């Protein structure tokens, strides 16, 4: 990417970078990529979640244990807005996290939560990083017993190298190299 | 912000401003900030919601009464697209609104609705504002009896000055001032 | 739109175009606009969905049959990120699809699914188009028996010309022409 042509363009690029950082967190959690989770935080990054408060390093350890209880998670985020203050930023992101696991009637393994990520970010030499995240829990609702079998065969997600995101990336790279 | 360098950049800034206006509405409703709700409409702005049709002033009064019935709301929006026509614009925004309140088994206080905001916006001297909003109700589903207690302590939302968005904003401002 | 002023602006416009393409798909499905669905795919576009794998032409035929089973659908998307590789791109988009229909207690007509669209896109003379979509099904949950009647009259969606999106577009065009 070349240098943006003015301050106005720079603002758009800062906003894009911060949005993509929040998306990278969601993707990393859902794909079980713990290095990817750690990478969105600054070296001295901190996290405050329901049931956890501490360093980003300790958060990743805690998260690894939590995620092992589920067959899968999906962190869908919507509303995302940022206040830029030079090399610092405040971001608020709304989302819902769907958790599923066996047995399907266990409410501790099958629930959806509504949250807001309230993030303090800092521009570092490596790009924007989270200095502190406060994950606000808005509500939690049981999905126990509501799971339906898919109505046919088709692409399924995974936490491994066979997730369609990764296999499709190979397809796209081959196509781009062949042009 | 400096002036965008060309029409193409101007389009991106118009899109950003309109997106942020829609997000500002959601945040203001969820935080109980009624001045903030009013501010997204033009002086002569109108709103058509399920159960309401009238001026933005009257809408805010009506909304205040409705929101008092709930302990909290969360207006999560996703799909947002805009057609720009000079100083006017058409925006469509998809969302879901989660409502919760006591008692937890009351379906009138615990439900989720799916909606589309269909907005006519106008560029005013103060920025883009909503001239008329038609809030399309797609579906409403009961969440009665599904609420779970959070599985630990952690940040919680509020309609007051103690919401994590506001307390974190102070942290970020201090950090930015200290650089 | 004028030509973006540099490569950095070009990247933002590519990202906007791809995001709007994904949004156009959702809108077209939900409004029952099958020409609109076909238009987001390249001439040689393919789709892999739960229960379907084949050409975009055949997908539209299949989709038409599926959608006839529902009174309405809502494809809300959030997380959307793109990796640009020259004239090719990889996009991942998270979403939930709400389906409703009569009778309201039929789980085959009243359910919500969580998905990720994993798209290979190509820049064509007409703009970015989907070469191959893999629609990853994450989970499916029954909403049978949870439908509530709306708590008042107000705007409702449709698959016809009376949808509020279309009627409001006429309003905005008249306003823009009158300025």
XYZ file of C-alpha atoms in Angstrom:
537
model
C 0.000 0.000 0.000
C 1.301 3.449 -0.871
C 1.139 6.369 1.526
C -2.333 7.903 1.779
C -2.438 11.232 -0.031
C -3.628 13.380 2.878
C -4.831 13.384 6.476
C -8.316 12.525 5.369
C -7.132 9.378 3.622
C -4.943 8.578 6.608
C -8.018 8.606 8.820
C -9.733 6.094 6.544
C -6.720 3.823 6.675
C -6.499 4.015 10.460
C -10.185 3.097 10.679
C -9.717 0.188 8.278
C -6.704 -1.107 10.199
C -8.539 -0.990 13.536
C -11.633 -2.656 12.086
C -9.546 -5.428 10.578
C -7.771 -5.926 13.913
C -11.095 -6.542 15.659
C -12.128 -8.917 12.866
C -8.790 -10.732 13.153
C -9.528 -11.394 16.828
C -12.905 -12.966 16.004
C -11.493 -15.108 13.249
C -8.576 -16.277 15.402
C -10.847 -17.294 18.292
C -13.266 -19.142 16.031
C -10.513 -20.967 14.141
C -8.649 -21.887 17.343
C -5.605 -19.841 16.302
C -4.181 -18.762 19.666
C -1.100 -17.050 18.220
C -3.541 -15.012 16.170
C -5.466 -14.073 19.299
C -2.302 -12.945 21.076
C -1.199 -10.911 18.053
C -4.024 -8.385 18.234
C -2.852 -7.161 21.661
C 0.106 -4.907 22.383
C 3.072 -6.514 24.173
C 1.725 -5.041 27.414
C -1.907 -5.649 26.414
C -4.580 -6.490 28.981
C -8.024 -8.055 28.799
C -11.055 -7.907 31.091
C -13.655 -10.553 30.239
C -16.473 -12.142 32.200
C -14.525 -14.391 34.566
C -11.051 -13.085 33.616
C -8.877 -10.042 34.200
C -5.173 -9.929 33.415
C -2.466 -9.821 30.778
C -3.002 -10.808 27.161
C -0.617 -13.727 27.700
C -2.705 -15.061 30.580
C -5.910 -14.377 28.688
C -4.823 -16.622 25.837
C -4.104 -19.437 28.300
C -7.507 -18.948 29.938
C -9.270 -18.783 26.573
C -7.651 -22.007 25.399
C -9.206 -23.836 28.332
C -12.621 -22.270 27.794
C -12.768 -23.009 24.063
C -11.927 -26.673 24.620
C -15.393 -27.043 26.156
C -17.106 -26.222 22.848
C -17.231 -27.922 19.471
C -17.315 -24.484 17.889
C -17.886 -20.770 18.372
C -18.939 -17.920 16.100
C -18.187 -14.326 17.092
C -20.323 -12.208 14.768
C -19.699 -8.476 15.096
C -21.679 -5.572 13.680
C -21.622 -1.962 14.923
C -18.015 -0.768 15.054
C -17.043 2.818 15.654
C -13.752 4.435 16.558
C -12.675 7.723 18.128
C -9.156 8.549 16.953
C -6.915 10.589 19.260
C -3.530 10.732 17.572
C -1.703 7.513 18.387
C -4.497 6.286 20.667
C -8.024 5.205 19.852
C -11.244 4.128 21.524
C -13.260 1.481 19.683
C -16.659 0.040 20.514
C -17.797 -3.108 18.701
C -21.146 -4.895 19.158
C -21.408 -8.625 18.703
C -23.012 -11.937 19.500
C -21.094 -15.106 20.275
C -22.752 -18.425 19.525
C -21.272 -21.445 21.352
C -22.155 -25.046 20.586
C -21.111 -28.424 21.921
C -22.219 -31.875 23.003
C -24.550 -32.803 24.504
C -26.853 -30.455 22.580
C -29.168 -30.043 25.576
C -26.415 -28.743 27.884
C -26.984 -24.998 28.435
C -23.379 -24.566 29.580
C -22.186 -25.663 26.112
C -25.013 -24.264 23.979
C -25.689 -20.593 24.442
C -25.468 -17.201 22.776
C -24.121 -14.085 24.457
C -24.427 -10.449 23.441
C -21.363 -8.318 24.074
C -19.617 -5.058 23.389
C -15.865 -4.918 23.020
C -14.669 -1.586 24.418
C -11.050 -1.268 23.338
C -8.207 1.125 24.045
C -5.841 0.853 21.091
C -2.400 2.280 20.447
C -0.455 2.805 17.246
C 2.706 0.716 17.513
C 5.552 0.262 15.025
C 3.798 -2.964 13.968
C 0.412 -1.271 13.543
C -2.610 -0.656 15.781
C -2.807 -3.005 18.771
C -5.177 -3.425 21.736
C -3.757 -1.968 24.951
C -6.799 -2.938 27.007
C -10.034 -4.664 26.090
C -13.095 -4.589 28.307
C -15.550 -7.187 27.016
C -18.958 -6.043 28.250
C -21.463 -8.867 28.669
C -24.948 -7.640 27.788
C -26.988 -10.851 27.981
C -26.636 -14.626 27.805
C -29.340 -16.905 26.470
C -29.593 -20.679 26.406
C -29.797 -22.492 23.067
C -30.026 -25.918 24.724
C -32.139 -28.354 22.750
C -32.636 -26.067 19.735
C -29.883 -27.481 17.525
C -31.106 -28.923 14.227
C -29.210 -31.256 11.930
C -28.182 -29.508 8.673
C -30.685 -30.178 5.889
C -28.056 -31.570 3.530
C -24.323 -31.980 2.988
C -22.098 -28.973 2.352
C -19.080 -26.996 3.573
C -18.468 -27.178 7.331
C -16.135 -25.137 9.528
C -13.239 -26.472 11.556
C -10.417 -25.319 13.810
C -7.883 -27.067 11.587
C -6.142 -26.581 8.259
C -9.179 -28.005 6.466
C -11.405 -25.020 7.245
C -12.841 -23.658 3.961
C -11.153 -20.304 4.593
C -7.753 -21.937 4.379
C -8.507 -24.257 1.465
C -10.084 -21.413 -0.517
C -7.039 -19.202 0.165
C -4.918 -21.788 -1.659
C -7.320 -21.714 -4.599
C -7.220 -17.908 -4.806
C -3.428 -17.792 -4.572
C -3.063 -20.297 -7.386
C -5.497 -18.303 -9.525
C -3.667 -15.034 -8.827
C -0.291 -16.608 -9.616
C -1.637 -18.003 -12.884
C -2.874 -14.681 -14.256
C -10.067 16.224 8.968
C -8.633 17.816 5.832
C -10.610 18.055 2.623
C -10.726 14.806 0.662
C -8.490 15.027 -2.408
C -11.099 14.193 -5.045
C -14.680 13.134 -5.685
C -13.792 9.532 -5.093
C -12.484 10.307 -1.609
C -15.502 12.508 -0.985
C -17.760 9.539 -1.680
C -15.915 7.456 0.896
C -16.284 10.215 3.480
C -19.995 10.592 2.784
C -20.421 6.849 3.233
C -18.452 6.891 6.471
C -20.463 9.817 7.846
C -23.785 8.136 7.060
C -22.660 4.827 8.537
C -21.499 6.553 11.721
C -24.836 8.383 11.960
C -26.721 5.083 11.943
C -24.319 3.684 14.537
C -24.774 6.805 16.674
C -28.527 6.152 16.744
C -28.010 2.582 18.000
C -25.553 3.653 20.666
C -27.773 6.503 21.855
C -30.832 4.245 22.192
C -28.915 1.548 24.033
C -27.233 3.996 26.412
C -30.485 5.872 27.107
C -29.096 9.078 25.576
C -32.230 10.751 24.211
C -30.487 13.937 23.092
C -28.226 11.673 21.092
C -31.242 9.978 19.513
C -32.761 13.332 18.515
C -29.464 14.519 17.067
C -29.374 12.000 14.225
C -32.557 13.431 12.676
C -32.884 16.674 10.719
C -34.814 19.486 12.390
C -37.848 18.435 10.347
C -37.032 14.727 10.659
C -39.744 12.082 10.815
C -39.870 8.488 11.995
C -42.182 5.586 11.181
C -41.776 2.683 13.594
C -44.020 -0.224 14.582
C -46.631 1.557 16.693
C -45.420 5.117 15.956
C -45.521 7.636 13.113
C -44.645 11.306 13.531
C -41.935 13.885 14.105
C -38.513 13.112 15.509
C -39.390 15.180 18.578
C -42.470 13.077 19.256
C -40.593 9.886 18.460
C -38.060 10.603 21.193
C -40.875 11.102 23.715
C -42.513 7.847 22.612
C -39.200 5.982 22.703
C -38.450 7.179 26.225
C -41.647 5.550 27.432
C -40.970 2.306 25.583
C -37.390 1.928 26.794
C -38.426 2.387 30.423
C -40.073 -1.035 30.182
C -36.732 -2.773 29.639
C -33.626 -3.230 31.743
C -31.591 -3.012 28.571
C -31.572 -3.134 24.790
C -28.947 -3.961 22.167
C -29.404 -2.775 18.581
C -26.870 -4.750 16.570
C -26.656 -3.698 12.933
C -24.901 -5.396 10.031
C -25.624 -4.892 6.318
C -25.486 -1.177 5.560
C -25.553 0.208 2.043
C -26.139 3.695 0.712
C -27.207 5.187 -2.615
C -25.858 8.729 -2.858
C -27.790 11.278 -4.930
C -26.021 14.571 -4.431
C -27.228 16.071 -1.178
C -29.725 13.257 -0.604
C -29.149 9.597 0.166
C -31.039 6.342 0.622
C -29.633 3.984 3.248
C -30.737 0.477 4.155
C -29.414 -1.075 7.370
C -30.202 -4.579 8.672
C -30.281 -5.272 12.380
C -31.572 -7.202 15.342
C -32.739 -5.611 18.585
C -32.503 -7.666 21.767
C -34.689 -6.464 24.646
C -34.457 -7.772 28.196
C -36.241 -7.043 31.448
C -37.786 -8.470 34.594
C -39.466 -10.826 35.023
C -37.305 -12.944 32.711
C -40.259 -15.081 31.633
C -42.293 -12.102 30.355
C -42.335 -12.248 26.542
C -43.323 -8.554 26.370
C -40.021 -7.642 28.051
C -37.774 -10.385 26.637
C -37.754 -10.625 22.883
C -35.613 -10.095 19.797
C -36.803 -8.350 16.668
C -35.307 -8.289 13.199
C -35.551 -4.986 11.358
C -34.362 -2.914 8.450
C -33.885 0.823 8.780
C -34.786 2.426 5.453
C -33.577 6.016 5.706
C -33.881 9.122 3.581
C -30.931 11.337 4.527
C -30.028 14.884 3.608
C -26.723 16.732 3.756
C -27.207 19.664 6.154
C -24.748 22.356 7.270
C -24.192 20.189 10.386
C -23.616 17.001 8.375
C -25.811 14.165 7.115
C -29.105 13.817 9.003
C -32.165 11.550 8.722
C -35.112 13.243 7.022
C -37.341 10.198 7.338
C -36.766 6.756 8.794
C -39.025 3.809 8.072
C -38.165 1.039 10.515
C -39.307 -2.169 8.822
C -40.207 -4.950 11.260
C -39.218 -8.305 9.773
C -39.915 -10.686 12.669
C -40.263 -10.762 16.445
C -39.331 -13.759 18.555
C -39.796 -14.417 22.244
C -36.743 -14.963 24.462
C -38.866 -15.488 27.575
C -37.298 -17.942 29.991
C -34.018 -18.308 28.109
C -31.944 -15.822 30.116
C -28.910 -17.344 31.832
C -26.904 -15.825 34.658
C -23.432 -14.757 33.473
C -20.848 -17.428 34.204
C -18.613 -15.058 36.205
C -18.066 -11.428 37.130
C -16.950 -8.886 34.558
C -17.818 -5.631 32.794
C -21.534 -4.900 32.519
C -23.368 -2.251 30.498
C -25.492 0.572 31.872
C -27.497 3.581 30.748
C -25.468 5.819 33.069
C -22.057 7.463 33.246
C -20.562 4.209 34.541
C -20.980 2.368 31.235
C -17.573 0.959 30.176
C -17.696 3.027 26.976
C -17.606 6.228 29.007
C -15.070 5.105 31.604
C -12.761 3.771 28.876
C -13.052 7.050 26.969
C -11.539 8.815 29.996
C -8.684 6.305 30.053
C -7.950 6.815 26.354
C -8.060 10.606 26.649
C -5.618 10.567 29.533
C -3.297 8.290 27.582
C -3.495 10.506 24.470
C -2.838 13.642 26.525
C 0.151 12.021 28.193
C 1.959 11.106 24.992
C -16.802 8.387 -9.368
C -13.460 9.829 -10.371
C -10.311 7.787 -10.429
C -8.833 7.209 -6.969
C -5.734 9.342 -6.492
C -3.304 6.549 -5.619
C -2.921 2.833 -4.940
C -3.989 3.335 -1.375
C -7.301 4.863 -2.437
C -7.687 2.144 -5.040
C -7.476 -0.456 -2.276
C -10.283 1.250 -0.372
C -12.448 1.290 -3.474
C -11.800 -2.378 -4.194
C -12.779 -3.200 -0.611
C -15.946 -1.106 -0.867
C -16.941 -2.720 -4.163
C -16.481 -6.243 -2.801
C -18.376 -5.427 0.398
C -21.250 -3.955 -1.590
C -21.314 -7.052 -3.820
C -21.812 -9.299 -0.791
C -24.515 -6.955 0.516
C -26.201 -6.971 -2.906
C -26.454 -10.767 -2.713
C -28.189 -10.605 0.694
C -30.622 -7.935 -0.437
C -31.449 -9.775 -3.660
C -32.174 -13.055 -1.851
C -34.333 -11.379 0.784
C -36.292 -9.341 -1.755
C -36.804 -12.314 -4.074
C -34.796 -10.652 -6.868
C -33.294 -13.637 -8.690
C -31.693 -11.604 -11.472
C -29.961 -9.693 -8.697
C -28.729 -12.940 -7.166
C -27.311 -14.125 -10.505
C -25.616 -10.767 -11.100
C -23.150 -11.068 -8.206
C -21.511 -14.139 -9.776
C -19.128 -14.178 -12.737
C -20.425 -15.717 -15.961
C -18.626 -18.931 -15.015
C -19.445 -18.512 -11.294
C -20.043 -21.504 -9.032
C -21.703 -21.976 -5.659
C -21.370 -24.629 -2.973
C -24.152 -24.450 -0.385
C -25.583 -26.965 2.063
C -27.516 -29.251 -0.281
C -26.241 -27.704 -3.540
C -23.085 -27.646 -5.653
C -22.967 -26.334 -9.197
C -23.099 -23.356 -11.520
C -24.521 -19.972 -10.539
C -27.286 -20.493 -13.099
C -28.329 -23.759 -11.476
C -27.936 -22.278 -8.014
C -30.485 -19.571 -8.791
C -32.973 -22.211 -9.963
C -32.389 -24.244 -6.800
C -32.637 -21.153 -4.579
C -35.935 -20.141 -6.168
C -37.444 -23.446 -5.093
C -36.060 -23.205 -1.572
C -37.223 -19.639 -0.948
C -40.783 -20.477 -2.027
C -41.056 -22.496 1.192
C -40.683 -19.400 3.365
C -42.755 -16.281 3.882
C -39.526 -14.359 4.323
C -35.798 -14.496 4.975
C -33.263 -12.098 6.453
C -29.555 -12.556 5.718
C -27.770 -10.347 8.240
C -24.011 -10.168 7.723
C -21.333 -8.725 9.986
C -17.618 -9.545 9.919
C -16.333 -9.034 6.377
C -12.663 -9.095 5.480
C -10.873 -9.350 2.175
C -7.401 -10.377 1.035
C -6.612 -8.649 -2.262
C -4.267 -10.379 -4.709
C -4.239 -8.219 -7.832
C -7.294 -9.137 -9.877
C -8.313 -11.899 -7.466
C -9.587 -11.696 -3.920
C -10.540 -13.915 -0.999
C -13.426 -12.677 1.144
C -14.846 -14.115 4.333
C -18.212 -12.844 5.579
C -20.012 -13.965 8.758
C -23.789 -13.970 8.920
C -27.019 -15.345 10.265
C -30.024 -16.190 8.124
C -33.464 -16.059 9.734
C -36.201 -17.988 7.909
C -39.896 -17.760 8.738
C -43.070 -19.291 7.370
C -46.400 -20.885 8.172
C -47.215 -22.795 10.244
C -45.155 -20.963 12.881
C -44.457 -24.175 14.796
C -42.837 -25.924 11.801
C -39.062 -26.137 12.466
C -38.421 -26.725 8.737
C -39.869 -23.271 7.982
C -38.802 -21.394 11.133
C -35.119 -21.552 11.889
C -31.944 -19.494 12.041
C -28.625 -20.615 10.616
C -25.138 -19.254 11.195
C -22.865 -19.223 8.162
C -19.666 -17.931 6.662
C -19.461 -17.019 3.004
C -15.966 -17.872 1.770
C -15.687 -16.262 -1.647
C -13.154 -16.318 -4.454
C -13.704 -13.099 -6.418
C -12.259 -11.856 -9.686
C -12.063 -8.364 -11.152
C -14.023 -8.429 -14.416
C -14.694 -5.626 -16.933
C -18.074 -5.177 -15.164
C -16.534 -5.047 -11.679
C -15.734 -7.597 -8.972
C -17.729 -10.817 -9.277
C -17.858 -14.115 -7.348
C -16.017 -16.916 -9.121
C -16.801 -19.465 -6.420
C -18.702 -19.218 -3.170
C -18.464 -21.816 -0.430
C -21.244 -21.169 2.059
C -20.055 -22.727 5.313
C -22.878 -23.828 7.609
C -21.845 -23.289 11.241
C -25.067 -24.128 13.103
C -28.828 -24.330 12.618
C -31.320 -23.636 15.376
C -35.080 -24.032 15.478
C -37.261 -20.979 16.074
C -40.489 -23.015 15.914
C -43.192 -21.631 18.158
C -41.253 -18.494 19.176
C -42.852 -16.085 16.694
C -44.695 -13.164 18.301
C -47.209 -10.877 16.639
C -45.795 -7.347 16.160
C -46.851 -5.047 19.003
C -48.467 -2.513 16.637
C -48.854 -1.525 13.020
C -45.911 -0.249 11.004
C -43.732 -0.808 7.948
C -43.439 -4.445 6.820
C -41.119 -6.033 4.278
C -42.124 -7.784 1.081
C -40.643 -9.482 -1.975
C -42.578 -7.132 -4.252
C -42.427 -3.562 -5.497
C -44.131 -2.373 -2.304
C -41.133 -3.128 -0.090
C -40.200 0.063 1.819
C -36.749 0.048 0.214
C -38.318 0.554 -3.205
C -40.970 3.059 -2.152
C -38.428 5.106 -0.203
C -36.073 5.101 -3.214
C -38.788 6.909 -5.174
C -39.112 9.469 -2.389
C -35.370 10.114 -2.300
C -35.124 10.428 -6.083
C -37.924 12.973 -6.163
C -36.260 14.951 -3.375
C -32.884 14.874 -5.141
C -34.459 15.951 -8.441
C -36.251 18.827 -6.716
C -33.168 20.388 -5.157
